[in-house]
Short mmCIF file of N, CA and C in Angstrom, two decimals:
data_model
loop_
_atom_site.label_atom_id
_atom_site.label_comp_id
_atom_site.label_asym_id
_atom_site.label_seq_id
_atom_site.Cartn_x
_atom_site.Cartn_y
_atom_site.Cartn_z
N MET A 14 0.73 -1.29 0.01
CA MET A 14 0.02 -0.12 0.06
C MET A 14 0.78 1.26 -0.01
N LYS A 15 1.98 1.21 0.75
CA LYS A 15 2.83 2.25 0.74
C LYS A 15 3.44 2.68 -0.45
N LYS A 16 3.92 1.45 -1.21
CA LYS A 16 4.49 1.72 -2.50
C LYS A 16 3.41 2.45 -3.57
N ILE A 17 2.21 2.01 -3.45
CA ILE A 17 1.29 2.65 -4.33
C ILE A 17 1.11 4.13 -4.01
N LEU A 18 1.11 4.37 -2.81
CA LEU A 18 0.93 5.85 -2.29
C LEU A 18 2.23 6.64 -2.79
N VAL A 19 3.39 6.07 -2.67
CA VAL A 19 4.68 6.81 -3.17
C VAL A 19 4.58 7.04 -4.57
N VAL A 20 4.28 6.03 -5.41
CA VAL A 20 4.27 6.06 -6.77
C VAL A 20 3.10 7.21 -7.30
N LEU A 21 1.93 7.14 -6.51
CA LEU A 21 0.95 8.07 -6.88
C LEU A 21 1.31 9.58 -6.52
N LEU A 22 2.12 9.81 -5.42
CA LEU A 22 2.53 11.19 -4.96
C LEU A 22 3.68 11.63 -6.15
N LEU A 23 4.53 10.78 -6.53
CA LEU A 23 5.52 11.07 -7.57
C LEU A 23 4.77 11.46 -8.96
N PHE A 24 3.92 10.60 -9.28
CA PHE A 24 3.16 11.00 -10.53
C PHE A 24 2.39 12.39 -10.51
N THR A 25 1.77 12.44 -9.32
CA THR A 25 0.99 13.74 -9.26
C THR A 25 1.95 14.92 -9.15
N GLY A 26 3.10 14.77 -8.40
CA GLY A 26 4.18 15.88 -8.40
C GLY A 26 4.62 16.16 -9.79
N SER A 27 4.90 15.17 -10.61
CA SER A 27 5.68 15.41 -11.90
C SER A 27 4.56 16.17 -12.83
N ILE A 28 3.28 15.75 -12.62
CA ILE A 28 2.25 16.43 -13.29
C ILE A 28 2.00 17.87 -12.98
N SER A 29 2.10 18.20 -11.79
CA SER A 29 1.89 19.56 -11.21
C SER A 29 3.10 20.47 -11.66
N LEU A 30 4.21 19.92 -11.85
CA LEU A 30 5.45 20.73 -12.02
C LEU A 30 5.59 20.94 -13.72
N ALA A 31 4.85 20.24 -14.34
CA ALA A 31 5.11 20.30 -15.84
C ALA A 31 4.66 21.65 -16.24
N GLN A 32 5.44 22.35 -17.30
CA GLN A 32 5.20 23.65 -17.83
C GLN A 32 5.15 23.61 -19.29
N GLU A 33 4.10 24.38 -19.80
CA GLU A 33 4.13 24.56 -21.24
C GLU A 33 5.27 25.39 -21.72
N GLY A 34 5.78 24.86 -22.85
CA GLY A 34 7.02 25.70 -23.22
C GLY A 34 8.46 25.21 -22.73
N VAL A 35 8.51 24.28 -21.87
CA VAL A 35 9.77 23.83 -21.24
C VAL A 35 9.81 22.53 -21.59
N LYS A 36 11.08 22.17 -22.30
CA LYS A 36 11.38 20.72 -22.68
C LYS A 36 12.64 20.42 -21.88
N VAL A 37 12.60 19.11 -21.27
CA VAL A 37 13.72 18.56 -20.56
C VAL A 37 14.35 17.30 -21.47
N ASP A 38 15.43 17.41 -21.75
CA ASP A 38 16.14 16.20 -22.40
C ASP A 38 17.37 15.98 -21.82
N GLY A 39 17.30 14.98 -20.76
CA GLY A 39 18.45 14.50 -20.02
C GLY A 39 18.64 15.53 -19.08
N SER A 40 20.04 16.09 -19.18
CA SER A 40 20.47 17.25 -18.22
C SER A 40 20.28 18.58 -18.98
N LYS A 41 19.61 18.59 -20.23
CA LYS A 41 19.40 19.94 -20.94
C LYS A 41 17.86 20.33 -20.90
N VAL A 42 17.86 21.57 -20.52
CA VAL A 42 16.56 22.07 -20.33
C VAL A 42 16.38 23.27 -21.30
N THR A 43 15.37 23.23 -22.09
CA THR A 43 15.01 24.22 -23.10
C THR A 43 13.79 24.90 -22.72
N VAL A 44 13.79 26.35 -22.66
CA VAL A 44 12.59 27.11 -22.37
C VAL A 44 12.42 27.93 -23.63
N LYS A 45 11.17 27.76 -23.98
CA LYS A 45 10.63 28.39 -25.26
C LYS A 45 10.30 29.93 -24.88
N GLU A 46 10.79 30.88 -25.53
CA GLU A 46 10.38 32.40 -25.44
C GLU A 46 9.71 32.84 -26.59
N THR A 47 8.94 33.75 -26.43
CA THR A 47 8.33 34.45 -27.61
C THR A 47 8.26 36.02 -27.30
N ALA A 48 8.45 36.77 -28.10
CA ALA A 48 8.57 38.22 -28.13
C ALA A 48 7.12 38.84 -27.91
N PRO A 49 6.99 40.04 -27.39
CA PRO A 49 5.76 40.66 -27.47
C PRO A 49 5.22 40.89 -28.77
N VAL A 50 3.90 40.94 -28.93
CA VAL A 50 3.20 41.11 -30.27
C VAL A 50 2.46 42.34 -30.28
N TRP A 51 2.88 43.33 -31.20
CA TRP A 51 2.27 44.57 -31.40
C TRP A 51 0.85 44.43 -31.93
N PRO A 52 -0.08 45.31 -31.43
CA PRO A 52 -1.42 45.21 -32.07
C PRO A 52 -1.52 45.33 -33.43
N GLY A 53 -2.03 44.36 -34.12
CA GLY A 53 -2.15 44.33 -35.71
C GLY A 53 -1.20 43.34 -36.18
N CYS A 54 -0.36 42.84 -35.40
CA CYS A 54 0.77 41.92 -35.94
C CYS A 54 0.36 40.42 -35.57
N GLU A 55 -0.70 40.26 -34.89
CA GLU A 55 -1.04 38.79 -34.34
C GLU A 55 -1.07 37.80 -35.43
N ASN A 56 -1.45 38.19 -36.67
CA ASN A 56 -1.78 37.22 -37.70
C ASN A 56 -0.60 37.25 -38.72
N SER A 57 0.50 38.24 -38.45
CA SER A 57 1.53 38.30 -39.49
C SER A 57 2.50 36.99 -39.32
N GLU A 58 2.94 36.82 -40.57
CA GLU A 58 3.91 35.63 -40.74
C GLU A 58 5.23 35.91 -39.92
N ASP A 59 5.63 37.09 -40.13
CA ASP A 59 6.91 37.37 -39.42
C ASP A 59 6.76 38.49 -38.37
N GLN A 60 6.25 37.93 -37.12
CA GLN A 60 5.91 38.96 -36.14
C GLN A 60 7.02 39.88 -35.66
N LYS A 61 8.14 39.43 -35.76
CA LYS A 61 9.45 40.34 -35.48
C LYS A 61 9.61 41.48 -36.31
N GLN A 62 9.43 41.25 -37.72
CA GLN A 62 9.49 42.32 -38.72
C GLN A 62 8.37 43.14 -38.56
N CYS A 63 7.10 42.71 -38.31
CA CYS A 63 5.98 43.60 -38.21
C CYS A 63 6.17 44.52 -36.93
N PHE A 64 6.66 43.81 -35.85
CA PHE A 64 6.92 44.66 -34.63
C PHE A 64 7.95 45.78 -34.88
N ASN A 65 8.93 45.52 -35.59
CA ASN A 65 9.89 46.60 -35.95
C ASN A 65 9.43 47.60 -36.90
N GLN A 66 8.51 47.30 -37.86
CA GLN A 66 7.91 48.24 -38.86
C GLN A 66 6.90 49.01 -37.96
N LYS A 67 6.06 48.48 -37.05
CA LYS A 67 5.03 49.25 -36.31
C LYS A 67 5.94 50.20 -35.32
N LEU A 68 6.95 49.87 -34.72
CA LEU A 68 7.76 50.58 -33.88
C LEU A 68 8.32 51.82 -34.67
N MET A 69 8.97 51.69 -35.70
CA MET A 69 9.38 52.65 -36.64
C MET A 69 8.29 53.62 -36.93
N GLN A 70 7.11 53.17 -37.29
CA GLN A 70 5.96 54.02 -37.81
C GLN A 70 5.55 54.77 -36.58
N HIS A 71 5.59 54.11 -35.30
CA HIS A 71 5.17 54.89 -34.03
C HIS A 71 6.10 56.04 -33.82
N ILE A 72 7.44 55.78 -34.11
CA ILE A 72 8.35 56.83 -33.76
C ILE A 72 8.17 57.94 -34.76
N LYS A 73 7.96 57.71 -35.90
CA LYS A 73 7.84 58.63 -37.02
C LYS A 73 6.68 59.70 -36.67
N GLU A 74 5.53 59.02 -36.37
CA GLU A 74 4.26 59.61 -36.18
C GLU A 74 4.10 60.30 -34.93
N ASN A 75 4.88 59.86 -33.78
CA ASN A 75 4.60 60.39 -32.43
C ASN A 75 5.84 61.28 -31.88
N TYR A 76 7.00 61.22 -32.49
CA TYR A 76 8.06 61.95 -31.88
C TYR A 76 7.89 63.58 -32.35
N LYS A 77 7.86 64.42 -31.35
CA LYS A 77 7.80 65.80 -31.56
C LYS A 77 9.04 66.48 -31.18
N TYR A 78 9.74 67.02 -32.25
CA TYR A 78 10.89 67.58 -32.13
C TYR A 78 10.95 68.86 -31.22
N PRO A 79 11.71 68.99 -30.02
CA PRO A 79 11.66 70.08 -29.27
C PRO A 79 12.50 71.26 -30.03
N ARG A 80 12.19 72.43 -29.45
CA ARG A 80 12.71 73.70 -30.13
C ARG A 80 13.73 74.31 -29.06
N ASN A 81 14.71 75.02 -29.46
CA ASN A 81 15.65 75.71 -28.66
C ASN A 81 14.96 77.21 -28.56
N GLU A 82 15.74 77.99 -27.69
CA GLU A 82 15.20 79.39 -27.55
C GLU A 82 14.94 80.25 -28.74
N ALA A 83 15.78 80.00 -29.87
CA ALA A 83 15.63 80.65 -31.22
C ALA A 83 14.58 80.16 -31.99
N GLY A 84 14.05 79.12 -31.41
CA GLY A 84 12.82 78.49 -32.34
C GLY A 84 13.26 77.36 -33.24
N ASP A 85 14.60 77.03 -33.22
CA ASP A 85 15.09 76.00 -34.15
C ASP A 85 14.89 74.53 -33.58
N PHE A 86 14.62 73.71 -34.42
CA PHE A 86 14.39 72.26 -34.01
C PHE A 86 15.61 71.68 -33.44
N LEU A 87 15.61 71.00 -32.30
CA LEU A 87 16.76 70.30 -31.75
C LEU A 87 16.92 68.90 -32.19
N ARG A 88 18.10 68.55 -32.59
CA ARG A 88 18.36 67.20 -33.15
C ARG A 88 19.60 66.68 -32.26
N GLY A 89 19.57 65.31 -32.20
CA GLY A 89 20.51 64.66 -31.39
C GLY A 89 20.31 63.21 -31.33
N LYS A 90 20.94 62.59 -30.39
CA LYS A 90 20.85 61.18 -30.13
C LYS A 90 20.40 60.90 -28.76
N ALA A 91 19.64 59.84 -28.67
CA ALA A 91 19.08 59.24 -27.25
C ALA A 91 19.07 57.84 -27.38
N THR A 92 19.43 57.22 -26.18
CA THR A 92 19.27 55.71 -26.09
C THR A 92 18.22 55.52 -25.04
N ILE A 93 17.18 54.68 -25.51
CA ILE A 93 15.99 54.40 -24.56
C ILE A 93 16.15 52.90 -24.20
N ALA A 94 15.96 52.73 -22.81
CA ALA A 94 16.06 51.42 -22.19
C ALA A 94 14.65 51.33 -21.79
N LEU A 95 13.88 50.21 -22.26
CA LEU A 95 12.50 50.16 -21.90
C LEU A 95 12.26 48.58 -21.67
N ALA A 96 11.12 48.35 -21.08
CA ALA A 96 10.56 46.89 -20.94
C ALA A 96 9.11 46.90 -21.28
N ILE A 97 8.68 45.72 -21.86
CA ILE A 97 7.30 45.36 -22.02
C ILE A 97 6.97 44.42 -20.99
N ASN A 98 6.28 44.86 -19.99
CA ASN A 98 5.96 44.01 -18.69
C ASN A 98 5.01 43.00 -19.04
N GLU A 99 4.66 42.13 -17.95
CA GLU A 99 3.80 41.00 -17.95
C GLU A 99 2.44 41.32 -18.43
N LYS A 100 2.11 42.58 -18.27
CA LYS A 100 0.65 43.09 -18.73
C LYS A 100 0.65 43.63 -20.20
N GLY A 101 1.84 43.65 -20.72
CA GLY A 101 1.94 44.10 -22.12
C GLY A 101 2.00 45.72 -22.14
N SER A 102 2.25 46.37 -20.97
CA SER A 102 2.55 47.88 -21.02
C SER A 102 3.93 48.11 -21.00
N VAL A 103 4.27 49.30 -21.74
CA VAL A 103 5.62 49.75 -21.80
C VAL A 103 6.05 50.51 -20.53
N VAL A 104 7.24 50.06 -19.99
CA VAL A 104 7.76 50.80 -18.86
C VAL A 104 9.11 51.30 -19.26
N VAL A 105 9.36 52.69 -19.24
CA VAL A 105 10.63 53.28 -19.56
C VAL A 105 11.62 53.10 -18.41
N ARG A 106 12.55 52.38 -18.60
CA ARG A 106 13.78 52.11 -17.57
C ARG A 106 14.74 53.43 -17.60
N SER A 107 15.12 53.92 -18.71
CA SER A 107 15.97 55.05 -18.82
C SER A 107 16.03 55.54 -20.15
N VAL A 108 16.36 56.79 -20.13
CA VAL A 108 16.71 57.54 -21.45
C VAL A 108 18.00 58.25 -21.29
N LYS A 109 18.94 58.00 -22.11
CA LYS A 109 20.21 58.57 -22.01
C LYS A 109 20.61 59.46 -23.21
N GLY A 110 21.07 60.59 -23.06
CA GLY A 110 21.34 61.43 -24.32
C GLY A 110 21.99 62.73 -23.80
N GLU A 111 22.61 63.47 -24.81
CA GLU A 111 23.30 64.71 -24.24
C GLU A 111 22.35 65.91 -23.98
N ASN A 112 21.20 65.86 -24.69
CA ASN A 112 20.20 67.02 -24.38
C ASN A 112 19.09 66.58 -23.59
N SER A 113 18.64 67.16 -22.46
CA SER A 113 17.58 66.87 -21.78
C SER A 113 16.24 67.01 -22.30
N GLN A 114 16.09 68.07 -23.30
CA GLN A 114 14.86 68.16 -24.08
C GLN A 114 14.62 67.11 -24.96
N ILE A 115 15.62 66.65 -25.59
CA ILE A 115 15.43 65.49 -26.56
C ILE A 115 15.12 64.29 -25.67
N ASN A 116 15.73 64.04 -24.57
CA ASN A 116 15.37 62.91 -23.95
C ASN A 116 13.97 62.86 -23.30
N ALA A 117 13.50 64.10 -22.89
CA ALA A 117 12.10 64.16 -22.38
C ALA A 117 11.19 63.96 -23.59
N ALA A 118 11.44 64.38 -24.80
CA ALA A 118 10.56 64.22 -26.00
C ALA A 118 10.62 62.65 -26.25
N ALA A 119 11.59 62.03 -26.19
CA ALA A 119 11.89 60.63 -26.60
C ALA A 119 11.05 59.79 -25.66
N GLU A 120 11.11 60.16 -24.41
CA GLU A 120 10.30 59.29 -23.24
C GLU A 120 8.93 59.51 -23.37
N THR A 121 8.52 60.73 -23.69
CA THR A 121 7.08 60.95 -24.02
C THR A 121 6.49 60.09 -25.18
N MET A 122 7.40 60.13 -26.19
CA MET A 122 6.94 59.29 -27.53
C MET A 122 6.90 57.87 -27.05
N ILE A 123 7.85 57.35 -26.31
CA ILE A 123 7.90 55.82 -25.97
C ILE A 123 6.59 55.52 -25.13
N LYS A 124 6.32 56.34 -24.24
CA LYS A 124 5.12 56.01 -23.32
C LYS A 124 3.93 56.07 -24.06
N LYS A 125 3.78 56.51 -25.31
CA LYS A 125 2.55 56.47 -26.20
C LYS A 125 2.45 55.00 -26.95
N ILE A 126 3.47 54.20 -26.75
CA ILE A 126 3.35 52.85 -27.45
C ILE A 126 2.08 52.17 -26.90
N PRO A 127 1.33 51.57 -27.80
CA PRO A 127 0.08 50.95 -27.33
C PRO A 127 0.39 49.65 -26.52
N LYS A 128 -0.64 49.33 -25.62
CA LYS A 128 -0.52 47.96 -25.05
C LYS A 128 -0.55 46.91 -25.91
N MET A 129 0.27 45.84 -25.73
CA MET A 129 0.35 44.71 -26.58
C MET A 129 0.33 43.39 -25.77
N LYS A 130 0.32 42.35 -26.62
CA LYS A 130 0.35 41.01 -26.10
C LYS A 130 1.81 40.82 -25.46
N PRO A 131 1.80 40.49 -24.27
CA PRO A 131 3.21 40.34 -23.53
C PRO A 131 4.01 39.20 -24.13
N GLY A 132 5.36 39.31 -23.96
CA GLY A 132 6.27 38.13 -24.27
C GLY A 132 6.03 37.04 -23.24
N MET A 133 6.30 35.82 -23.83
CA MET A 133 6.09 34.61 -22.99
C MET A 133 7.47 33.88 -22.77
N ARG A 134 7.57 33.39 -21.59
CA ARG A 134 8.78 32.52 -21.26
C ARG A 134 8.19 31.22 -20.58
N GLY A 135 8.37 29.92 -21.17
CA GLY A 135 7.95 28.82 -20.65
C GLY A 135 6.45 28.82 -20.43
N GLY A 136 5.67 29.44 -21.31
CA GLY A 136 4.39 29.60 -21.27
C GLY A 136 3.59 30.61 -20.35
N LYS A 137 4.34 31.37 -19.80
CA LYS A 137 4.00 32.39 -18.89
C LYS A 137 4.44 33.71 -19.23
N PRO A 138 3.48 34.73 -19.06
CA PRO A 138 3.84 36.18 -19.51
C PRO A 138 5.11 36.67 -18.65
N THR A 139 5.97 37.38 -19.47
CA THR A 139 7.17 37.81 -18.88
C THR A 139 7.65 39.04 -19.26
N SER A 140 8.38 39.91 -18.58
CA SER A 140 8.92 41.20 -18.98
C SER A 140 10.03 40.87 -19.98
N ILE A 141 9.99 41.67 -21.09
CA ILE A 141 10.98 41.72 -22.08
C ILE A 141 11.74 42.93 -22.22
N LYS A 142 12.98 42.99 -22.12
CA LYS A 142 13.68 44.36 -22.14
C LYS A 142 14.24 44.67 -23.50
N TYR A 143 14.23 45.95 -23.89
CA TYR A 143 14.84 46.39 -25.14
C TYR A 143 15.58 47.66 -24.83
N THR A 144 16.54 47.89 -25.79
CA THR A 144 17.28 49.17 -25.82
C THR A 144 17.35 49.71 -27.13
N ILE A 145 16.78 50.86 -27.41
CA ILE A 145 16.61 51.39 -28.71
C ILE A 145 17.54 52.68 -28.84
N PRO A 146 18.48 52.65 -29.67
CA PRO A 146 19.29 53.89 -30.05
C PRO A 146 18.67 54.79 -30.98
N LEU A 147 18.36 55.96 -30.84
CA LEU A 147 17.85 56.82 -31.73
C LEU A 147 18.55 57.96 -32.13
N THR A 148 18.61 58.35 -33.37
CA THR A 148 19.15 59.59 -33.80
C THR A 148 18.02 60.44 -34.45
N LEU A 149 17.86 61.52 -33.66
CA LEU A 149 16.57 62.15 -33.96
C LEU A 149 16.92 63.67 -34.46
#
């Protein structure tokens, strides 16, 4: 009777620990990861390319060039570190560049990215980090 109970407990434990997207082959564990999906790219054959195209389109349409005291447009570089969290929302981690006005405009533009389907790791939603260098 004890043997049956032990076998039953082991079987139950192995089922409850199984995860979708995780493959164990001997001592090798493979975890499947998928990137976040931009709205409108769900049915695209190449979701990564679609994501990149939508991001570039978003930048072109939403970046507002700041002006200096003379009224001239400011141009420069900014590096944006962001994450798309488990809920699919964009979280700006940092914006680095030489001009604070350009950094602020870049951060405002990134915060306007629409909510999307989050990235997955092992079948569970996970935060995915990105770094985007921009020359504006």
